[in-house]
Short mmCIF file of C-alpha atoms and ligand atoms in Angstrom, two decimals:
data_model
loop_
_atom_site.label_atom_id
_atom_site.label_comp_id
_atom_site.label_asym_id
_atom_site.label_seq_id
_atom_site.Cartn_x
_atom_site.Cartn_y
_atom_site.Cartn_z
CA UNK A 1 173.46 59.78 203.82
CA UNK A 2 175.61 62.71 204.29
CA UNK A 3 174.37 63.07 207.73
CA UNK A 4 175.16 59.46 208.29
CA UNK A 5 178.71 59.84 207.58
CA UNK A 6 178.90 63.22 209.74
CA UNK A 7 177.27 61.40 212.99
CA UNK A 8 179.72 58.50 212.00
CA UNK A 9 182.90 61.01 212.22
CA UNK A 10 181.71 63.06 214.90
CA UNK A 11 181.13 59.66 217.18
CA UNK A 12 184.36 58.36 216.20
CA UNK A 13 186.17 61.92 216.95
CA UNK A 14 184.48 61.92 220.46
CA UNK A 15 185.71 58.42 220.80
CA UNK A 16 189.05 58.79 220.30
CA UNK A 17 188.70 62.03 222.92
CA UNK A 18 187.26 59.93 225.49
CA UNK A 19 189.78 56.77 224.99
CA UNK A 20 191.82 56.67 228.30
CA UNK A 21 195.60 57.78 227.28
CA UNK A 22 197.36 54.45 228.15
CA UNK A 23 200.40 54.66 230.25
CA UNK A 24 203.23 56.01 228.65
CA UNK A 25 205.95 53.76 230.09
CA UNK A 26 206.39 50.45 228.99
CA UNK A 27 205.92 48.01 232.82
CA UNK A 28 208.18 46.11 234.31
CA UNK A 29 209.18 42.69 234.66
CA UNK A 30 206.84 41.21 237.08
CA UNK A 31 209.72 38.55 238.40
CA UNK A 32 212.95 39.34 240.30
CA UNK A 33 214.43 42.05 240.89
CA UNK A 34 214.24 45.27 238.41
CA UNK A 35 215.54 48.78 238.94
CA UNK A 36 213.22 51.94 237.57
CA UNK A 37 214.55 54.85 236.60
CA UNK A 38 211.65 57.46 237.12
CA UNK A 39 213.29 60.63 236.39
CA UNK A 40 217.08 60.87 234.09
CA UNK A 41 217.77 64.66 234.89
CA UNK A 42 218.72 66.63 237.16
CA UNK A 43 217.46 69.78 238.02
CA UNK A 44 216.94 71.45 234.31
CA UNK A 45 213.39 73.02 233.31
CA UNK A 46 214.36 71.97 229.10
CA UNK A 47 216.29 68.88 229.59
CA UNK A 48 212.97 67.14 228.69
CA UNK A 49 213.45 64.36 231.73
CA UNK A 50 211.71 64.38 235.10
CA UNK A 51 214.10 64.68 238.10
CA UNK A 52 215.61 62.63 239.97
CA UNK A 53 213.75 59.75 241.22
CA UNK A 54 213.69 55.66 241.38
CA UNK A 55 211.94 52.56 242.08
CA UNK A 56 213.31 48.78 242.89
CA UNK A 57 210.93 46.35 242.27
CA UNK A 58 210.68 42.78 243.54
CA UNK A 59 208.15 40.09 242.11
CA UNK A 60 205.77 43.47 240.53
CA UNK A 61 205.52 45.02 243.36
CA UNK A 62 207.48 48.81 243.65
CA UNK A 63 208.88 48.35 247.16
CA UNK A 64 211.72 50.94 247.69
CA UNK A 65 211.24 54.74 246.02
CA UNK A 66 214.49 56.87 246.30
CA UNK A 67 214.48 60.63 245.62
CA UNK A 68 211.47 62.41 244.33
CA UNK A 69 212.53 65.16 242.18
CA UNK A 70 209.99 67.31 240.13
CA UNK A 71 208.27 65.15 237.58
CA UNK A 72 209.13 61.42 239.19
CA UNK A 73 205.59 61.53 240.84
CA UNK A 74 204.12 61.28 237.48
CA UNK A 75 206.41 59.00 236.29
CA UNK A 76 205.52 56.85 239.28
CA UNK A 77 201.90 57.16 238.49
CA UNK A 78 203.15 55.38 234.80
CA UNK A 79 205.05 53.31 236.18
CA UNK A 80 201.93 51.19 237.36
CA UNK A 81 203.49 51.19 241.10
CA UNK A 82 201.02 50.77 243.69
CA UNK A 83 201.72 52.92 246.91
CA UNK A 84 200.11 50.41 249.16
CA UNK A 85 203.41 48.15 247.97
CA UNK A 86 205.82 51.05 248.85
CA UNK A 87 207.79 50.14 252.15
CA UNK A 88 209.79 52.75 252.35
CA UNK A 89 211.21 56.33 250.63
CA UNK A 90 215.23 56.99 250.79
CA UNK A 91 216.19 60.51 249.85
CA UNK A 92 219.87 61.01 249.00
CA UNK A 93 219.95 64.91 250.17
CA UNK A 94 217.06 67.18 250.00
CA UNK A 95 217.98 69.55 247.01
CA UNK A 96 214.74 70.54 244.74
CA UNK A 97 215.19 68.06 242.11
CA UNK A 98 215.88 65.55 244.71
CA UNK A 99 212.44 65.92 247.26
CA UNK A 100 209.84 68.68 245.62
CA UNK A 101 207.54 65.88 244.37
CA UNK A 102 207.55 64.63 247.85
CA UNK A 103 204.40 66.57 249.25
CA UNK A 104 202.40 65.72 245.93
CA UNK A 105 203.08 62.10 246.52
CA UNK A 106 201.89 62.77 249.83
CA UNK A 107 198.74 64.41 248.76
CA UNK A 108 198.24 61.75 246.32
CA UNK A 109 198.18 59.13 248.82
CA UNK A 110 194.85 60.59 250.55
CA UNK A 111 193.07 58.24 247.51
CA UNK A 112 194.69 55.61 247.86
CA UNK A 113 193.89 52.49 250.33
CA UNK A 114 197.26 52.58 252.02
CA UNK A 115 196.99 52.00 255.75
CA UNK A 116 200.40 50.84 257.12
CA UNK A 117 203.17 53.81 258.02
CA UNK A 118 205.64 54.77 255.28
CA UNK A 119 208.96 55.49 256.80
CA UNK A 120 211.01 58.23 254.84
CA UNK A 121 215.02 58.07 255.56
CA UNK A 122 217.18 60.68 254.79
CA UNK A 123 220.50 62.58 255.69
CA UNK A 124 221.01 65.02 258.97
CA UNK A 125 221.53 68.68 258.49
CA UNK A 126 223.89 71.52 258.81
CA UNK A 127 223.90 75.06 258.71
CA UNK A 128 222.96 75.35 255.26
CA UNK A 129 220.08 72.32 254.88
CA UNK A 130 217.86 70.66 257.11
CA UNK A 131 217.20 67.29 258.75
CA UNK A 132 214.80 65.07 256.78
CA UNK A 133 213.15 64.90 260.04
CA UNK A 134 212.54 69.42 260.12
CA UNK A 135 212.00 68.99 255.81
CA UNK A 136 209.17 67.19 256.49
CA UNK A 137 208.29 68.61 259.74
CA UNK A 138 208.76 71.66 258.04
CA UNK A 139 206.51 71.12 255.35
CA UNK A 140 203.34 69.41 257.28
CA UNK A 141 203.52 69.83 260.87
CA UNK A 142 204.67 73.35 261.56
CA UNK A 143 201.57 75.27 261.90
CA UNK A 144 203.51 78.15 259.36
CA UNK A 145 203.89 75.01 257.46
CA UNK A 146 203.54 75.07 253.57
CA UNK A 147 201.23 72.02 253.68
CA UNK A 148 200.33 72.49 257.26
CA UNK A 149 197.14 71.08 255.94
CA UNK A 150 198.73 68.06 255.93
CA UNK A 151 199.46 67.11 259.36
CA UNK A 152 197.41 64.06 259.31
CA UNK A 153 200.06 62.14 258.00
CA UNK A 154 202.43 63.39 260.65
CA UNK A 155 199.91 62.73 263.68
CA UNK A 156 198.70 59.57 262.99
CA UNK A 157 194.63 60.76 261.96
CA UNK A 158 195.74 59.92 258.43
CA UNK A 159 195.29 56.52 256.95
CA UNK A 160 198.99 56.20 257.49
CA UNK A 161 201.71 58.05 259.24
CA UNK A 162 204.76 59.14 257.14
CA UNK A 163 207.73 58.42 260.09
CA UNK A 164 210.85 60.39 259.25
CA UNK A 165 213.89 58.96 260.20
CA UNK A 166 217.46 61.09 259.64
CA UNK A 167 220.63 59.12 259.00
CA UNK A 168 224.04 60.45 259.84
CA UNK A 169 225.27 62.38 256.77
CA UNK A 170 228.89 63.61 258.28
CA UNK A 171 231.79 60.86 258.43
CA UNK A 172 232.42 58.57 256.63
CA UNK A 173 230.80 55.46 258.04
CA UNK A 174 227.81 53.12 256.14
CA UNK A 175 224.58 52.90 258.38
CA UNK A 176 222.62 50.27 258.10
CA UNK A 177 218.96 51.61 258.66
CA UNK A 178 216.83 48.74 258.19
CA UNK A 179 218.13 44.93 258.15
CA UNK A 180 214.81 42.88 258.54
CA UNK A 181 215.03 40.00 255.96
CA UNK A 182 212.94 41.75 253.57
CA UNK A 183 216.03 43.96 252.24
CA UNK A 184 218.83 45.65 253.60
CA UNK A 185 218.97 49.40 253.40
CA UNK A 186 222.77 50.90 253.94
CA UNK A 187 223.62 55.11 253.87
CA UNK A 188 227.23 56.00 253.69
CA UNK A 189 227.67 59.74 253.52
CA UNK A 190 229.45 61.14 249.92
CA UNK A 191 230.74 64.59 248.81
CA UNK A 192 228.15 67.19 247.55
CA UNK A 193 230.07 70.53 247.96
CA UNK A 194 228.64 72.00 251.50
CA UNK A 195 225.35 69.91 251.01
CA UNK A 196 224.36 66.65 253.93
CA UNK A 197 223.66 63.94 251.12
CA UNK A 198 223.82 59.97 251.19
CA UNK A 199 224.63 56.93 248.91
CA UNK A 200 222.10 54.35 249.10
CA UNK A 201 222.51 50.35 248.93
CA UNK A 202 219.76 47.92 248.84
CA UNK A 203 220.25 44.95 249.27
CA UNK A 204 217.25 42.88 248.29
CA UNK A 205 216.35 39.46 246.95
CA UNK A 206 220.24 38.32 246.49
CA UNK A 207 220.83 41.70 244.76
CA UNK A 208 222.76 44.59 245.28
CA UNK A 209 221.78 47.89 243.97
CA UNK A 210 223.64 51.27 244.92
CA UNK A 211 222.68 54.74 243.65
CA UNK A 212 225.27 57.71 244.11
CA UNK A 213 223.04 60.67 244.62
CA UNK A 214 224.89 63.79 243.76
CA UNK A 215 228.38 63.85 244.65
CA UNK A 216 231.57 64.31 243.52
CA UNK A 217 233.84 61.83 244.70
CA UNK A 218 236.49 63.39 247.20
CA UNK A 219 235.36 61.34 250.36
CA UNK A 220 235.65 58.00 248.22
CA UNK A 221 232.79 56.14 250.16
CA UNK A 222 230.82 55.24 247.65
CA UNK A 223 233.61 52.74 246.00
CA UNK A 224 233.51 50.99 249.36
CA UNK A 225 229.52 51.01 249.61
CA UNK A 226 229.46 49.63 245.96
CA UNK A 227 231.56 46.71 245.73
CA UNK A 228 230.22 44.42 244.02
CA UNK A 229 227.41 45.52 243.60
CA UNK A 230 225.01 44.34 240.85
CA UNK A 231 223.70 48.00 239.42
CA UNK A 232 225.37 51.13 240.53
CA UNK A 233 223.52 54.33 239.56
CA UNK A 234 225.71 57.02 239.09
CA UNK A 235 225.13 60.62 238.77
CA UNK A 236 226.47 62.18 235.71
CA UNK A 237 226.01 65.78 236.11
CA UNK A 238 229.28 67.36 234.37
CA UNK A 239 231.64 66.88 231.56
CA UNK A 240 235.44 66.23 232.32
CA UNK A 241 237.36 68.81 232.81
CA UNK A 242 234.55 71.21 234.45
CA UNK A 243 236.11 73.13 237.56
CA UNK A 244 234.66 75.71 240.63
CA UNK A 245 230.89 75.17 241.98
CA UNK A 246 229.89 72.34 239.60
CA UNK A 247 233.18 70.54 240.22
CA UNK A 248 232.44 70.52 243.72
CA UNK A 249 229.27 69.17 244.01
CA UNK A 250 229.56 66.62 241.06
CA UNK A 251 232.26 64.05 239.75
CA UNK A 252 233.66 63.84 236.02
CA UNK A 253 233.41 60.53 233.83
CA UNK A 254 236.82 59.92 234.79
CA UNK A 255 235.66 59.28 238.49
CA UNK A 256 232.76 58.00 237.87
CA UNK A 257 235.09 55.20 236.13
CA UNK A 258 237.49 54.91 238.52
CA UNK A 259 234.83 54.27 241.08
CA UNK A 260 233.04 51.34 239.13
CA UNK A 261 236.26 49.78 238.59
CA UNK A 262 236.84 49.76 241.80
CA UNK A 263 233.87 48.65 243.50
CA UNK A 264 233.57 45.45 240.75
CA UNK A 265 229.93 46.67 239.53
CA UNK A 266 228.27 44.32 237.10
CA UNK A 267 226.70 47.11 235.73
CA UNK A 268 226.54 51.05 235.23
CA UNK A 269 223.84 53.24 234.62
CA UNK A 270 224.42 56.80 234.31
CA UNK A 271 221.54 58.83 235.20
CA UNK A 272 221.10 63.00 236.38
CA UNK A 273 222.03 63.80 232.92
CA UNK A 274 221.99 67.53 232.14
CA UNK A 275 222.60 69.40 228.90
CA UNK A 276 226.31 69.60 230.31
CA UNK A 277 226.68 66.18 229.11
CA UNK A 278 224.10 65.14 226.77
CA UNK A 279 225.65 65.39 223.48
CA UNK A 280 228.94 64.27 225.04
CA UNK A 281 228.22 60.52 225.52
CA UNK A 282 230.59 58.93 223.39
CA UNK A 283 233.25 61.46 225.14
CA UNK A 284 231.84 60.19 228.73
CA UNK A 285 232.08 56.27 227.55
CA UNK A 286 235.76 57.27 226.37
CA UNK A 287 236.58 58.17 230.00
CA UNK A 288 234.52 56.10 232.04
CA UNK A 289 236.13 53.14 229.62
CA UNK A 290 239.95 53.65 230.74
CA UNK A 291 239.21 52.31 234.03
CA UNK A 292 235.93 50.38 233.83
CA UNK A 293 234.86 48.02 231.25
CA UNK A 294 231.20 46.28 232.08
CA UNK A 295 228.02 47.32 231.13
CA UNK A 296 227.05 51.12 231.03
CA UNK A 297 223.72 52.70 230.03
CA UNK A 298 222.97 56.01 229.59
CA UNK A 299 219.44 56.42 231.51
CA UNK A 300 216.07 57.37 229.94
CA UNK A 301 212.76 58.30 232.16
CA UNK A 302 211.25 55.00 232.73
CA UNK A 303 213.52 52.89 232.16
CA UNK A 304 213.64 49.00 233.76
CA UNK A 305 216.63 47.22 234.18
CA UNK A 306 216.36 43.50 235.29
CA UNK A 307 219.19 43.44 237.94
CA UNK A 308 220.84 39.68 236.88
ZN1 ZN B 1 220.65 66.91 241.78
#
């Protein structure tokens, strides 16, 4: 009998060893339009969050990734998405915690069945950063290359070709890269201290969805590329008050406030939270509430919202 019961326990205790971990993030709607917040943080190794990184979805299918900061790939592999669905990647600027998952999503991809070419916008660079067109080039096709091994997905003897595509990041000016009557994608260059980086509208199914990036408000494009839109994602990176190299590259609540009020959002969502500002949320609502007064969420990794 005794040896029963231990057979019994063992084959439950190899059963529950064996039981396939189900995915930790609770799926999306699988009508409309819903935003996905991948990654909450920003570039912090104990903030607990992945990086930077999203997904809009349309009908259950994750059509549009933007950013792909250290940890969104495997929050994209809980997510459910499919990355035969993806149609396209948009990178706000190409900082680590904006792009390093990039190349592992691009690895990944060798298992999957995708066959059609995955075009990858992103801004120009300067003296300090590079085009998204050398990043990637960079990367795969330069025979010093990191991933040099991966040049099949640069010259087309991959499944698929990743197609680079830079967008002017100086000015002030929107772009409209892609306006095909499956969405509209518009850029419009923002403030990151010395650093190319874009704002990001898509304009899908009726909706409007704009995410910030990193910036910190002195151009004041991103009012103009948000108005009215139905979700704007907005980086909240530093307290109020904060001044030199932070200050420069990221806006206080105040702004972030002003901005929303501004551009008529529906709806908020604060996301690139760092330990700057966790803690200080009722402090950051204070702020951002002088000047705006709809909807604002504080993100979490995997997040949905259903943009109404
Ligand atoms: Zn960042």
């Amino acid at each position: 009998m005794t040896s029963l019961i231990e057979k019994l326990i063992t084959g439950l205790l190899l059963a529950v060893m064996f039981i396939r971990v189900a995915p930790a993030l609770p799926p999306c709607t699988d009508k409309g339009i819903v935003f996905q917040v991948l990654g909450s943080g920003g570039p912090e190794i104990n903030d607990q969050r992945a990086s930077t990184g999203y997904l809009v979805w349309q009908d259950g299918r994750a059509r549009i990734l933007i950013d792909m900061g250290p940890g969104s790939l495997l929050r994209y592999e809980s997510s459910g998405a499919r990355l035969d669905d993806l149609d396209v990647i948009l990178l706000t600027h190409l900082h680590v915690d904006h792009s390093a998952d990039l190349p592992a999503l691009v690895k990944g991809s060798f298992f999957t069945g995708r066959d059609r070419d995955l075009p990858v916008y992103g801004p120009t660079g300067n003296a300090l950063m590079p085009s998204t067109g050398a990043f990637i080039d960079t990367l795969f096709a330069s025979p010093d290359g990191a991933f040099h091994y991966l040049d099949d997905f640069l010259n087309g003897d991959a499944g698929y070709r990743l197609i680079p595509r830079d967008v002017e990041a100086d000015g002030t000016e929107a772009v409209t890269v892609v306006d095909d009557g499956r969405f509209r994608l518009t850029a419009i260059p923002v403030h990151h201290g010395p650093i190319p980086a874009l704002a990001w509208r898509v304009d899908i199914g009726g909706k409007r969805i704009v995410v910030s990036g990193d910036m910190n408000g002195d151009m004041h494009t991103l009012e103009k590329l948000a108005d009215h839109a139905d979700l704007l994602v907005a980086h909240h990176a530093i307290p109020e008050g904060m001044q030199g190299v932070a200050r420069n590259l990221h806006m206080p609540p105040s702004i972030i406030g002003t901005i929303a009020a501004r551009a008529n959002v529906q709806q908020l969502v604060l996301s690139h939270r760092m330990l700057r500002t966790i803690g200080q949320e009722q402090e950051s609502l204070r702020l951002i509430r002088k000047q705006y007064h709809g909807p604002v969420v504080f993100a979490e990794d995997g997040q949905c919202f259903d943009v109404q």
